[in-house]
PDB file of C-alpha atoms in Angstrom:
ATOM      1  CA  MET A   1    -135.129 -40.094-118.725  1.00 96.00           C
ATOM      2  CA  ARG A   2    -133.446 -37.475-116.320  1.00 97.00           C
ATOM      3  CA  VAL A   3    -130.573 -36.967-114.431  1.00 97.00           C
ATOM      4  CA  ILE A   4    -129.026 -34.117-112.008  1.00 95.00           C
ATOM      5  CA  ALA A   5    -125.864 -32.609-112.728  1.00 95.00           C
ATOM      6  CA  HIS A   6    -124.293 -31.971-109.367  1.00 92.00           C
ATOM      7  CA  ALA A   7    -122.439 -28.761-108.848  1.00 90.00           C
ATOM      8  CA  THR A   8    -119.139 -30.903-108.076  1.00 90.00           C
ATOM      9  CA  GLU A   9    -119.723 -32.303-111.444  1.00 93.00           C
ATOM     10  CA  ASP A  10    -119.019 -31.609-114.995  1.00 94.00           C
ATOM     11  CA  VAL A  11    -122.368 -30.805-116.741  1.00 94.00           C
ATOM     12  CA  SER A  12    -120.712 -32.162-120.439  1.00 94.00           C
ATOM     13  CA  ARG A  13    -120.086 -35.190-118.784  1.00 96.00           C
ATOM     14  CA  VAL A  14    -123.211 -35.990-117.492  1.00 96.00           C
ATOM     15  CA  ARG A  15    -124.556 -34.825-120.418  1.00 95.00           C
ATOM     16  CA  GLU A  16    -122.554 -37.478-122.339  1.00 94.00           C
ATOM     17  CA  ALA A  17    -123.771 -40.250-120.164  1.00 96.00           C
ATOM     18  CA  LEU A  18    -127.307 -39.050-121.411  1.00 96.00           C
ATOM     19  CA  ASP A  19    -126.703 -39.500-124.855  1.00 94.00           C
ATOM     20  CA  PHE A  20    -125.160 -42.296-124.181  1.00 95.00           C
ATOM     21  CA  PHE A  21    -128.604 -43.742-123.968  1.00 95.00           C
ATOM     22  CA  LEU A  22    -130.511 -41.708-126.307  1.00 94.00           C
ATOM     23  CA  SER A  23    -127.971 -42.589-129.740  1.00 93.00           C
ATOM     24  CA  GLY A  24    -128.275 -46.042-128.052  1.00 92.00           C
ATOM     25  CA  ALA A  25    -132.052 -45.386-128.887  1.00 92.00           C
ATOM     26  CA  GLY A  26    -131.384 -44.271-132.326  1.00 90.00           C
ATOM     27  CA  VAL A  27    -132.733 -40.649-131.510  1.00 88.00           C
ATOM     28  CA  LYS A  28    -130.833 -38.081-133.713  1.00 81.00           C
ATOM     29  CA  GLU A  29    -129.767 -34.047-132.949  1.00 77.00           C
ATOM     30  CA  ALA A  30    -130.209 -35.626-129.328  1.00 71.00           C
ATOM     31  CA  GLY A  31    -128.792 -31.802-128.033  1.00 72.00           C
ATOM     32  CA  LYS A  32    -132.459 -30.579-129.196  1.00 79.00           C
ATOM     33  CA  LEU A  33    -134.576 -32.522-126.830  1.00 86.00           C
ATOM     34  CA  VAL A  34    -132.112 -32.521-123.695  1.00 92.00           C
ATOM     35  CA  GLU A  35    -133.838 -29.602-121.416  1.00 94.00           C
ATOM     36  CA  GLU A  36    -131.510 -27.767-119.184  1.00 94.00           C
ATOM     37  CA  LEU A  37    -132.961 -26.669-115.583  1.00 95.00           C
ATOM     38  CA  GLN A  38    -130.950 -24.834-113.200  1.00 95.00           C
ATOM     39  CA  ALA A  39    -131.973 -25.456-109.672  1.00 94.00           C
ATOM     40  CA  GLU A  40    -130.930 -25.291-106.109  1.00 90.00           C
ATOM     41  CA  GLY A  41    -129.802 -28.648-104.274  1.00 82.00           C
ATOM     42  CA  HIS A  42    -130.303 -29.291-100.924  1.00 80.00           C
ATOM     43  CA  HIS A  43    -127.530 -27.272 -99.308  1.00 83.00           C
ATOM     44  CA  GLY A  44    -128.564 -24.638-101.379  1.00 87.00           C
ATOM     45  CA  ASN A  45    -126.008 -26.296-104.132  1.00 89.00           C
ATOM     46  CA  PRO A  46    -126.345 -25.311-107.985  1.00 93.00           C
ATOM     47  CA  ILE A  47    -127.503 -28.643-110.260  1.00 94.00           C
ATOM     48  CA  THR A  48    -128.538 -28.909-113.587  1.00 95.00           C
ATOM     49  CA  ILE A  49    -131.375 -31.195-114.623  1.00 96.00           C
ATOM     50  CA  LEU A  50    -131.328 -32.633-117.578  1.00 96.00           C
ATOM     51  CA  SER A  51    -134.306 -33.964-118.850  1.00 96.00           C
ATOM     52  CA  VAL A  52    -135.577 -35.524-122.116  1.00 95.00           C
ATOM     53  CA  GLN A  53    -138.553 -37.146-123.269  1.00 94.00           C
ATOM     54  CA  LEU A  54    -139.069 -39.532-126.184  1.00 93.00           C
ATOM     55  CA  LYS A  55    -142.331 -40.208-127.497  1.00 90.00           C
ATOM     56  CA  LYS A  56    -141.711 -41.793-130.717  1.00 89.00           C
ATOM     57  CA  LYS A  57    -142.962 -46.062-130.463  1.00 89.00           C
ATOM     58  CA  ALA A  58    -139.315 -46.730-132.398  1.00 91.00           C
ATOM     59  CA  GLU A  59    -137.400 -45.033-130.435  1.00 92.00           C
ATOM     60  CA  CYS A  60    -138.913 -45.960-127.006  1.00 92.00           C
ATOM     61  CA  LEU A  61    -138.542 -49.615-129.278  1.00 93.00           C
ATOM     62  CA  ASN A  62    -134.900 -48.959-129.650  1.00 94.00           C
ATOM     63  CA  PHE A  63    -134.235 -47.455-126.112  1.00 95.00           C
ATOM     64  CA  ALA A  64    -135.578 -50.782-124.366  1.00 94.00           C
ATOM     65  CA  HIS A  65    -133.564 -53.363-126.775  1.00 94.00           C
ATOM     66  CA  PHE A  66    -130.383 -51.270-126.460  1.00 95.00           C
ATOM     67  CA  VAL A  67    -130.986 -51.846-122.933  1.00 95.00           C
ATOM     68  CA  ARG A  68    -131.516 -55.427-122.694  1.00 93.00           C
ATOM     69  CA  GLU A  69    -128.648 -55.685-125.383  1.00 94.00           C
ATOM     70  CA  ASN A  70    -126.295 -54.291-123.026  1.00 94.00           C
ATOM     71  CA  PHE A  71    -127.367 -55.763-120.049  1.00 91.00           C
ATOM     72  CA  SER A  72    -125.024 -58.068-117.853  1.00 91.00           C
ATOM     73  CA  GLU A  73    -126.914 -61.204-116.788  1.00 91.00           C
ATOM     74  CA  GLU A  74    -126.571 -60.099-112.958  1.00 92.00           C
ATOM     75  CA  ASP A  75    -129.068 -57.139-114.215  1.00 92.00           C
ATOM     76  CA  VAL A  76    -131.751 -58.808-116.051  1.00 90.00           C
ATOM     77  CA  ASP A  77    -131.497 -61.301-113.004  1.00 91.00           C
ATOM     78  CA  MET A  78    -132.305 -58.238-110.558  1.00 90.00           C
ATOM     79  CA  LEU A  79    -134.686 -56.184-112.919  1.00 89.00           C
ATOM     80  CA  ARG A  80    -137.067 -60.010-113.781  1.00 87.00           C
ATOM     81  CA  GLU A  81    -136.576 -60.222-109.615  1.00 90.00           C
ATOM     82  CA  GLU A  82    -137.729 -56.460-108.930  1.00 91.00           C
ATOM     83  CA  MET A  83    -140.202 -56.354-111.973  1.00 89.00           C
ATOM     84  CA  PRO A  84    -143.435 -55.983-109.516  1.00 89.00           C
ATOM     85  CA  GLU A  85    -141.787 -53.126-107.159  1.00 92.00           C
ATOM     86  CA  ARG A  86    -140.429 -51.337-110.494  1.00 93.00           C
ATOM     87  CA  LEU A  87    -144.534 -50.965-112.306  1.00 93.00           C
ATOM     88  CA  ASP A  88    -145.855 -48.653-110.674  1.00 93.00           C
ATOM     89  CA  ASP A  89    -149.974 -48.263-110.717  1.00 91.00           C
ATOM     90  CA  ASP A  90    -149.898 -45.653-113.347  1.00 92.00           C
ATOM     91  CA  MET A  91    -148.342 -48.338-115.259  1.00 93.00           C
ATOM     92  CA  VAL A  92    -144.936 -46.932-115.398  1.00 95.00           C
ATOM     93  CA  PHE A  93    -141.456 -49.192-115.196  1.00 95.00           C
ATOM     94  CA  HIS A  94    -138.908 -47.404-112.966  1.00 96.00           C
ATOM     95  CA  LEU A  95    -134.991 -47.778-114.172  1.00 96.00           C
ATOM     96  CA  ARG A  96    -132.165 -46.116-112.499  1.00 96.00           C
ATOM     97  CA  PHE A  97    -128.785 -46.113-114.230  1.00 97.00           C
ATOM     98  CA  ASP A  98    -125.530 -45.806-113.013  1.00 97.00           C
ATOM     99  CA  LYS A  99    -124.274 -42.174-114.194  1.00 96.00           C
ATOM    100  CA  GLN A 100    -120.178 -42.980-114.033  1.00 95.00           C
ATOM    101  CA  ALA A 101    -120.783 -46.096-115.644  1.00 96.00           C
ATOM    102  CA  ALA A 102    -123.003 -45.180-119.061  1.00 96.00           C
ATOM    103  CA  TYR A 103    -120.136 -42.085-119.452  1.00 96.00           C
ATOM    104  CA  LEU A 104    -117.983 -44.947-119.470  1.00 97.00           C
ATOM    105  CA  GLN A 105    -120.656 -46.367-121.945  1.00 96.00           C
ATOM    106  CA  GLN A 106    -121.870 -49.221-119.792  1.00 96.00           C
ATOM    107  CA  VAL A 107    -125.291 -49.978-118.934  1.00 96.00           C
ATOM    108  CA  LYS A 108    -125.526 -50.506-115.703  1.00 96.00           C
ATOM    109  CA  LEU A 109    -128.360 -50.735-113.245  1.00 95.00           C
ATOM    110  CA  THR A 110    -128.303 -48.998-109.429  1.00 94.00           C
ATOM    111  CA  ASN A 111    -130.029 -48.160-106.683  1.00 92.00           C
ATOM    112  CA  SER A 112    -128.647 -45.039-106.185  1.00 92.00           C
ATOM    113  CA  SER A 113    -130.076 -41.772-106.230  1.00 88.00           C
ATOM    114  CA  ASP A 114    -127.535 -40.076-107.866  1.00 91.00           C
ATOM    115  CA  ALA A 115    -128.605 -42.128-111.383  1.00 96.00           C
ATOM    116  CA  ILE A 116    -129.922 -41.668-114.848  1.00 97.00           C
ATOM    117  CA  ILE A 117    -133.672 -41.939-114.356  1.00 97.00           C
ATOM    118  CA  ALA A 118    -135.942 -43.777-116.528  1.00 96.00           C
ATOM    119  CA  LYS A 119    -139.494 -43.745-116.596  1.00 96.00           C
ATOM    120  CA  VAL A 120    -140.778 -45.744-118.916  1.00 94.00           C
ATOM    121  CA  LYS A 121    -144.567 -45.797-119.140  1.00 94.00           C
ATOM    122  CA  ILE A 122    -146.538 -49.187-120.762  1.00 92.00           C
ATOM    123  CA  GLU A 123    -150.128 -48.582-122.139  1.00 90.00           C
ATOM    124  CA  THR A 124    -152.394 -51.074-122.141  1.00 88.00           C
ATOM    125  CA  TYR A 125    -155.636 -51.482-122.892  1.00 86.00           C
ATOM    126  CA  PRO A 126    -158.016 -51.294-120.748  1.00 86.00           C
ATOM    127  CA  LYS A 127    -154.885 -50.583-118.532  1.00 85.00           C
ATOM    128  CA  ASN A 128    -154.010 -54.263-117.230  1.00 88.00           C
ATOM    129  CA  ARG A 129    -150.912 -54.412-114.610  1.00 89.00           C
ATOM    130  CA  GLU A 130    -150.701 -58.275-115.612  1.00 90.00           C
ATOM    131  CA  LYS A 131    -150.898 -57.099-119.392  1.00 93.00           C
ATOM    132  CA  ALA A 132    -147.935 -54.530-118.825  1.00 91.00           C
ATOM    133  CA  GLY A 133    -145.244 -56.941-116.810  1.00 89.00           C
ATOM    134  CA  ALA A 134    -145.814 -59.355-119.114  1.00 91.00           C
ATOM    135  CA  ILE A 135    -144.659 -56.260-121.789  1.00 91.00           C
ATOM    136  CA  VAL A 136    -142.411 -55.125-119.472  1.00 91.00           C
ATOM    137  CA  GLU A 137    -141.053 -58.809-119.530  1.00 89.00           C
ATOM    138  CA  GLU A 138    -140.533 -59.376-123.256  1.00 89.00           C
ATOM    139  CA  LEU A 139    -138.793 -55.936-123.271  1.00 88.00           C
ATOM    140  CA  PHE A 140    -136.035 -55.967-120.711  1.00 84.00           C
ATOM    141  CA  GLY A 141    -135.613 -59.339-120.692  1.00 73.00           C
TER     142      GLY A 141
END
């Protein structure tokens, strides 16, 4: 997962929004896993990029279940409809979550570029888009 805190935003609040998903995934000591990078935005504005990678199977499954349990039916329907476009050729499933909703402890999909971006790598052997799609359907509904 990755999220950008713009110069006009409070980094601690953006971190809280990210932590909402990490706690939902059952991640212990999330603060130690989150990498913080200082960068410069398009117009020279300072930005902070927060990123975290979940590698443990249990945390990844917990994340998927947490997201699915907290989705609205509208979001589930939208995800089903957009699933083929969200699953790329490298079997990575792309999700964008509303930052403000996450800060308010809600899971909500968004199309905004100013979002918490989650990339979920779906492993199939051999690499198979159909099987990956079935796994995404099973995980996210």
